[in-house]
Tab-separated table of C-alpha atoms in Angstrom:
chain	number	residue	atom	x	y	z
U	1	MET	CA	90.255	90.042	84.685
U	2	ASN	CA	91.821	93.115	86.220
U	3	LYS	CA	95.144	93.783	84.467
U	4	LEU	CA	96.833	94.874	87.669
U	5	LEU	CA	95.716	91.694	89.408
U	6	VAL	CA	97.185	89.569	86.614
U	7	VAL	CA	100.552	91.334	86.915
U	8	ILE	CA	100.604	90.997	90.695
U	9	THR	CA	99.579	87.370	90.536
U	10	PHE	CA	102.114	86.381	87.899
U	11	THR	CA	104.877	88.183	89.787
U	12	ALA	CA	103.931	86.445	93.018
U	13	PHE	CA	103.827	82.987	91.530
U	14	SER	CA	106.867	83.493	89.350
U	15	ALA	CA	108.726	84.007	92.593
U	16	LEU	CA	106.719	81.254	94.272
U	17	GLY	CA	106.864	78.062	92.235
U	18	GLY	CA	106.153	76.327	95.528
U	19	CYS	CA	104.316	73.200	96.535
U	20	LYS	CA	102.543	74.499	99.657
U	21	ILE	CA	100.718	77.707	100.495
U	22	GLN	CA	100.500	78.358	104.232
U	23	MET	CA	97.391	80.461	104.937
U	24	SER	CA	96.896	82.394	108.167
U	25	SER	CA	94.620	85.177	109.351
U	26	THR	CA	94.733	87.693	112.184
U	27	THR	CA	91.841	88.454	114.517
U	28	GLY	CA	89.029	90.254	112.702
U	29	GLY	CA	88.540	88.279	109.525
U	30	SER	CA	88.869	85.086	107.534
U	31	ILE	CA	90.143	83.866	104.159
U	32	THR	CA	88.173	81.943	101.605
U	33	THR	CA	88.618	81.113	97.941
U	34	GLU	CA	86.381	81.995	95.039
U	35	SER	CA	85.842	78.285	94.363
U	36	GLY	CA	85.006	77.540	98.001
U	37	SER	CA	87.674	74.819	98.126
U	38	TYR	CA	89.781	76.420	100.857
U	39	SER	CA	89.171	78.626	103.893
U	40	CYS	CA	90.934	79.899	106.988
U	41	GLN	CA	89.159	81.162	110.097
U	42	PRO	CA	90.086	84.295	112.098
U	43	ASN	CA	93.214	84.221	114.260
U	44	SER	CA	94.300	80.891	112.763
U	45	VAL	CA	97.208	79.199	111.042
U	46	CYS	CA	95.492	76.798	108.666
U	47	PRO	CA	96.532	73.517	107.009
U	48	PRO	CA	98.819	74.122	104.007
U	49	VAL	CA	97.336	74.133	100.515
U	50	ASP	CA	99.145	71.697	98.210
U	51	VAL	CA	100.267	72.976	94.808
U	52	ASN	CA	101.599	70.062	92.768
U	53	ASP	CA	100.539	70.477	89.130
U	54	ILE	CA	100.011	73.075	86.419
U	55	HIS	CA	96.239	73.152	86.927
U	56	PHE	CA	96.189	75.035	90.232
U	57	ASP	CA	94.122	78.231	89.927
U	58	GLU	CA	92.559	79.786	93.024
U	59	THR	CA	91.594	83.325	93.994
U	60	PHE	CA	91.988	83.962	97.725
U	61	ILE	CA	89.625	86.531	99.268
U	62	ALA	CA	90.001	88.231	102.660
U	63	LYS	CA	86.662	88.746	104.461
U	64	PRO	CA	86.632	91.150	107.412
U	65	ALA	CA	84.253	90.556	110.319
U	66	ASP	CA	81.858	93.206	111.612
U	67	GLY	CA	83.792	96.153	113.002
U	68	TYR	CA	86.986	95.282	111.097
U	69	GLU	CA	88.547	96.099	107.729
U	70	PHE	CA	91.075	94.309	105.553
U	71	ALA	CA	94.501	95.992	105.799
U	72	GLY	CA	96.232	93.862	103.160
U	73	TRP	CA	98.251	90.698	102.683
U	74	ARG	CA	101.294	90.698	104.929
U	75	LYS	CA	104.680	91.577	103.419
U	76	ARG	CA	107.286	89.039	104.521
U	77	ASP	CA	109.924	86.667	103.218
U	78	ARG	CA	108.200	84.256	100.817
U	79	GLY	CA	104.947	86.146	101.292
U	80	LEU	CA	102.388	86.148	98.480
U	81	CYS	CA	100.642	89.316	97.246
U	82	GLY	CA	102.382	91.167	100.090
U	83	GLY	CA	101.060	94.693	100.652
U	84	ASN	CA	98.208	94.277	98.182
U	85	ARG	CA	94.602	94.712	99.311
U	86	GLN	CA	92.921	93.016	96.342
U	87	PRO	CA	91.880	89.347	96.059
U	88	CYS	CA	95.016	87.282	95.480
U	89	ARG	CA	94.797	85.015	92.423
U	90	LEU	CA	97.490	82.310	92.303
U	91	PHE	CA	97.855	79.960	89.350
U	92	THR	CA	100.476	77.636	87.858
U	93	SER	CA	99.557	77.515	84.185
U	94	GLY	CA	102.369	79.994	83.532
U	95	PHE	CA	104.888	77.345	84.609
U	96	VAL	CA	104.473	75.490	81.322
U	97	GLY	CA	107.681	75.569	79.301
U	98	ASN	CA	109.782	76.736	82.246
U	99	ASN	CA	111.683	73.755	83.618
U	100	ALA	CA	113.043	75.704	86.575
U	101	LEU	CA	109.522	76.512	87.786
U	102	LEU	CA	108.145	73.062	87.007
U	103	ALA	CA	110.889	71.539	89.134
U	104	PHE	CA	109.516	73.314	92.211
U	105	LEU	CA	106.268	71.364	91.896
U	106	ASP	CA	108.169	68.258	92.991
U	107	ARG	CA	109.490	69.854	96.166
U	108	PRO	CA	106.977	69.414	98.998
U	109	GLN	CA	109.363	71.114	101.420
U	110	GLU	CA	108.816	74.446	99.660
U	111	VAL	CA	106.437	76.612	101.726
U	112	PHE	CA	105.141	80.081	100.876
U	113	TYR	CA	102.862	82.258	102.959
U	114	LEU	CA	99.557	84.068	102.495
U	115	GLU	CA	98.538	86.001	105.598
U	116	ALA	CA	95.553	88.336	105.811
U	117	ILE	CA	95.891	91.334	108.128
U	118	PHE	CA	92.753	92.872	109.604
U	119	ARG	CA	92.355	95.930	111.819
U	120	GLU	CA	89.536	97.447	113.811
U	121	ARG	CA	87.502	99.996	111.911
U	122	PRO	CA	87.555	103.373	113.721
U	123	GLN	CA	84.320	103.893	115.620
U	124	GLY	CA	83.161	107.228	116.972
U	125	SER	CA	86.596	108.856	116.903
U	126	THR	CA	86.755	112.518	117.862
U	127	GLY	CA	89.252	115.335	117.738
U	128	ASP	CA	90.602	118.169	115.634
U	129	ALA	CA	93.963	117.714	113.912
U	130	ARG	CA	94.659	121.441	114.240
U	131	SER	CA	95.560	120.716	117.881
U	132	CYS	CA	98.659	118.901	116.553
U	133	TYR	CA	99.854	121.674	114.267
U	134	ASN	CA	102.728	123.545	115.904
U	135	ALA	CA	103.650	126.702	113.978
U	136	THR	CA	106.904	126.973	115.955
U	137	LEU	CA	108.279	123.937	114.099
U	138	GLY	CA	108.315	125.996	110.889
U	139	THR	CA	109.472	129.293	112.366
U	140	ALA	CA	112.930	130.689	111.592
U	141	ASP	CA	115.596	130.112	114.275
U	142	THR	CA	113.660	127.259	115.873
U	143	SER	CA	115.938	124.398	116.953
U	144	ILE	CA	114.739	120.807	117.353
U	145	VAL	CA	116.788	118.031	118.926
U	146	ALA	CA	115.281	114.550	118.888
U	147	ARG	CA	116.081	110.862	119.224
U	148	TYR	CA	114.048	108.027	117.688
U	149	ARG	CA	114.291	104.263	118.010
U	150	SER	CA	113.107	102.090	115.140
U	151	THR	CA	112.630	98.330	114.895
U	152	ASP	CA	112.065	96.517	111.603
U	153	ALA	CA	110.211	93.281	110.898
U	154	SER	CA	113.352	91.217	111.501
U	155	GLY	CA	113.918	92.780	114.925
U	156	ALA	CA	116.885	94.956	113.900
U	157	VAL	CA	117.090	98.142	115.981
U	158	LEU	CA	118.312	101.581	114.901
U	159	THR	CA	118.679	104.734	116.982
U	160	THR	CA	118.487	108.051	115.120
U	161	ASP	CA	119.687	111.342	116.616
U	162	TYR	CA	119.134	114.583	114.764
U	163	GLU	CA	119.518	118.295	115.352
U	164	GLN	CA	117.495	120.582	113.127
U	165	ARG	CA	117.462	124.362	112.721
U	166	ILE	CA	114.776	126.226	110.769
U	167	ALA	CA	115.661	129.130	108.461
U	168	GLY	CA	113.528	131.390	106.309
U	169	GLY	CA	114.261	132.894	102.937
U	170	ALA	CA	114.982	129.558	101.255
U	171	ARG	CA	114.383	128.748	97.601
U	172	PHE	CA	113.911	125.339	95.949
U	173	ASN	CA	112.997	124.589	92.326
U	174	GLY	CA	111.984	128.200	91.811
U	175	ARG	CA	109.692	128.276	94.851
U	176	ASP	CA	110.197	130.476	97.915
U	177	GLY	CA	109.840	128.920	101.331
U	178	SER	CA	111.642	127.854	104.480
U	179	LYS	CA	114.120	125.100	105.160
U	180	GLY	CA	115.051	122.789	107.987
U	181	THR	CA	118.684	121.679	108.095
U	182	SER	CA	119.302	118.459	110.046
U	183	ASP	CA	122.501	116.711	111.060
U	184	THR	CA	121.633	113.056	111.542
U	185	ARG	CA	123.508	110.162	113.131
U	186	VAL	CA	122.162	106.608	113.064
U	187	THR	CA	123.573	103.888	115.316
U	188	GLY	CA	122.715	100.222	115.664
U	189	ALA	CA	122.184	97.641	112.930
U	190	ALA	CA	123.027	100.033	110.051
U	191	PRO	CA	125.046	103.043	111.287
U	192	SER	CA	125.299	106.159	109.138
U	193	THR	CA	125.795	109.920	109.211
U	194	SER	CA	124.161	112.463	106.937
U	195	LYS	CA	122.912	116.027	106.486
U	196	THR	CA	119.398	116.718	105.216
U	197	VAL	CA	117.864	119.991	104.071
U	198	ALA	CA	114.066	119.889	103.810
U	199	TYR	CA	112.348	122.711	101.876
U	200	PHE	CA	108.756	123.580	102.712
U	201	GLN	CA	106.094	126.281	102.773
U	202	PRO	CA	104.156	126.564	106.063
U	203	ASP	CA	100.612	127.958	105.931
U	204	ASN	CA	99.813	128.665	109.570
U	205	THR	CA	96.420	130.213	108.888
U	206	ARG	CA	95.210	127.065	107.091
U	207	PHE	CA	97.159	124.537	109.219
U	208	ARG	CA	98.931	123.103	106.166
U	209	ILE	CA	102.504	122.456	105.065
U	210	THR	CA	103.585	122.172	101.422
U	211	GLN	CA	106.635	119.917	101.044
U	212	LEU	CA	108.806	121.151	98.161
U	213	GLY	CA	111.651	118.633	98.310
U	214	LEU	CA	114.847	117.533	100.033
U	215	GLU	CA	118.600	117.515	99.573
U	216	VAL	CA	120.509	114.767	101.374
U	217	GLU	CA	124.281	114.483	101.720
U	218	SER	CA	125.411	111.119	103.118
U	219	PHE	CA	128.883	110.853	104.679
U	220	THR	CA	129.034	107.292	106.011
U	221	PRO	CA	129.016	104.411	105.254
U	222	ALA	CA	129.339	105.827	101.699
U	223	ALA	CA	129.471	109.353	100.321
U	224	SER	CA	126.580	110.416	98.108
U	225	ARG	CA	124.299	113.337	97.293
U	226	THR	CA	120.570	112.961	96.686
U	227	ARG	CA	117.997	115.500	95.548
U	228	ILE	CA	114.285	114.671	95.914
U	229	THR	CA	111.521	116.748	94.350
U	230	PHE	CA	107.741	116.401	94.406
U	231	GLN	CA	105.748	117.417	91.321
U	232	PRO	CA	103.309	118.827	92.159
U	233	GLU	CA	104.367	119.514	95.720
U	234	ARG	CA	103.272	117.133	98.471
U	235	LEU	CA	100.800	118.464	101.021
U	236	ASP	CA	100.509	117.764	104.764
U	237	ARG	CA	97.148	118.855	106.141
U	238	PHE	CA	96.120	119.325	109.772
U	239	ASP	CA	92.831	121.119	108.995
U	240	LEU	CA	90.826	117.918	109.487
U	241	THR	CA	88.263	116.548	111.888
U	242	ALA	CA	88.110	112.866	112.830
U	243	GLY	CA	87.206	110.688	109.871
U	244	GLN	CA	88.089	113.245	107.200
U	245	SER	CA	90.449	112.289	104.352
U	246	TYR	CA	92.257	113.923	101.460
U	247	THR	CA	93.834	112.390	98.363
U	248	GLN	CA	96.793	113.638	96.348
U	249	ASN	CA	98.747	112.465	93.323
U	250	TYR	CA	102.325	113.483	92.636
U	251	THR	CA	105.577	112.265	91.099
U	252	THR	CA	108.650	111.785	93.255
U	253	ARG	CA	111.878	112.447	91.347
U	254	VAL	CA	115.104	111.179	92.937
U	255	SER	CA	118.534	112.153	91.602
U	256	THR	CA	121.517	110.469	93.302
U	257	THR	CA	125.208	111.095	92.684
U	258	VAL	CA	127.849	108.604	93.837
U	259	ASN	CA	131.507	108.752	92.791
U	260	GLY	CA	130.660	111.272	90.088
U	261	PHE	CA	127.919	109.149	88.517
U	262	THR	CA	124.301	110.324	88.665
U	263	THR	CA	121.167	108.179	88.453
U	264	GLU	CA	117.630	109.491	88.232
U	265	VAL	CA	114.397	107.689	89.129
U	266	SER	CA	110.775	108.894	88.967
U	267	ASN	CA	107.820	107.265	90.700
U	268	ALA	CA	104.159	108.250	90.403
U	269	THR	CA	102.407	108.161	93.763
U	270	GLY	CA	98.778	108.351	94.805
U	271	SER	CA	97.972	108.585	98.491
U	272	THR	CA	94.950	108.995	100.725
U	273	THR	CA	95.485	110.423	104.211
U	274	THR	CA	92.803	109.961	106.878
U	275	PHE	CA	92.730	111.649	110.263
U	276	LEU	CA	91.481	108.939	112.625
U	277	GLY	CA	91.125	111.101	115.727
U	278	VAL	CA	92.907	111.949	118.967
U	279	GLU	CA	94.029	109.145	121.272
U	280	ALA	CA	96.636	108.417	123.934
U	281	VAL	CA	99.909	106.900	122.763
U	282	THR	CA	102.828	105.677	124.859
U	283	VAL	CA	106.391	105.830	123.501
U	284	PRO	CA	109.802	105.779	125.267
U	285	ALA	CA	109.566	109.567	125.631
U	286	GLY	CA	106.316	109.249	127.631
U	287	THR	CA	102.535	109.123	127.235
U	288	TYR	CA	100.874	111.812	125.135
U	289	GLN	CA	97.580	112.721	123.549
U	290	ALA	CA	98.144	112.424	119.828
U	291	CYS	CA	96.539	112.916	116.423
U	292	LYS	CA	96.527	109.616	114.559
U	293	PHE	CA	96.762	109.596	110.748
U	294	ARG	CA	96.616	106.722	108.291
U	295	VAL	CA	98.341	107.139	104.904
U	296	GLU	CA	97.427	104.582	102.235
U	297	THR	CA	99.641	104.681	99.156
U	298	SER	CA	98.820	103.146	95.795
U	299	GLY	CA	101.518	101.590	93.660
U	300	ASP	CA	103.219	99.750	96.496
U	301	ASN	CA	99.897	99.400	98.376
U	302	SER	CA	101.556	100.434	101.627
U	303	ILE	CA	99.827	101.591	104.801
U	304	LEU	CA	101.544	103.982	107.196
U	305	GLU	CA	100.093	105.073	110.546
U	306	GLU	CA	101.486	108.146	112.292
U	307	TRP	CA	100.872	109.829	115.668
U	308	PHE	CA	101.648	113.539	116.174
U	309	GLY	CA	101.633	115.111	119.637
U	310	VAL	CA	98.815	117.420	120.702
U	311	GLY	CA	100.307	120.824	121.433
U	312	ASN	CA	103.869	120.023	120.351
U	313	GLY	CA	103.325	118.729	116.776
U	314	MET	CA	106.209	116.243	117.023
U	315	LEU	CA	106.026	112.855	115.334
U	316	LEU	CA	105.702	110.485	118.280
U	317	LYS	CA	105.312	107.152	116.521
U	318	SER	CA	104.915	105.580	113.092
U	319	THR	CA	104.245	102.026	111.945
U	320	GLY	CA	104.197	100.426	108.513
U	321	ASP	CA	105.312	97.257	106.705
U	322	GLY	CA	106.397	95.676	109.975
U	323	ASP	CA	108.546	98.660	111.011
U	324	THR	CA	107.954	100.722	114.146
U	325	ASN	CA	109.543	104.105	114.877
U	326	GLU	CA	109.132	105.750	118.310
U	327	LEU	CA	110.254	108.987	119.922
U	328	VAL	CA	112.778	108.545	122.740
U	329	SER	CA	113.302	112.221	123.574
U	330	ALA	CA	112.801	115.674	122.074
U	331	ARG	CA	113.529	119.314	122.839
U	332	ILE	CA	112.114	122.322	121.016
U	333	ASN	CA	114.189	125.480	121.579
U	334	GLY	CA	115.815	123.766	124.547
U	335	ALA	CA	112.568	122.762	126.293
U	336	SER	CA	111.583	119.092	126.573
U	337	ILE	CA	108.173	118.280	125.136
């Protein structure tokens, strides 16, 4: 058995300890089990699966239909295997000897969820991502003023306003580059104010940007300083044609200081970025032609989709883990995009 699968499964069911598993599936695929005992058809909420003893052991498999692909098990409250894209094995033998978990097996009101998310597989996409690379965004003295509106899975809404100015001659972790300094104000469900300095190296001839790291100073609701570095540096590539991908592995190091105390965390990340092609996208700021990218990250098994504007290079929209972020307005050097 795959070691990772065992860890994921045990974690899921340690949190679960429930008596019912509610299966559901979006359009584009179905769920079945390795034993053949249970199944759930596309675009359905299926009868709950009873879990009432220590002998339950089923592996749930998502099966995409023609023209679709499995995007992962949905992340949600009481969701099982959320964000993972592997078969989801759930078993109760690990409950033995744990009275707290065994007690859950007598609670038929306990319901946990296993939802398979499917998406259409890109077909015949066209376009060149270089059309969405805007060298002005990395040029010294460029000013960018933008507003975004984001909505999370619970429906909470945030509005983010930022003003950024680009400067050359910056240095970060011994590397020369440029920097973008942003004053940011967030209003709505979780208001805050902060200042962010992003360090990067633009390569306009190759349509690439190397991200060196960030320094973030938060003012409200609490004062803190955070320094983020990528080792090796993270790469954003726009030298792609539709369907092309690139993979990178790096470690993100985060050092945060609050009230004089510093904590440091390191996370290894592997990601694959695919340019899906150029398509129209509508956001509060308007309707634009945009380059669509999909970023699939290992470790947390997350999927992020991003749309960058043709000609202006601005992030127009992003979606991932139930969150949606959309551009409301933007000006580059005083001109609206």
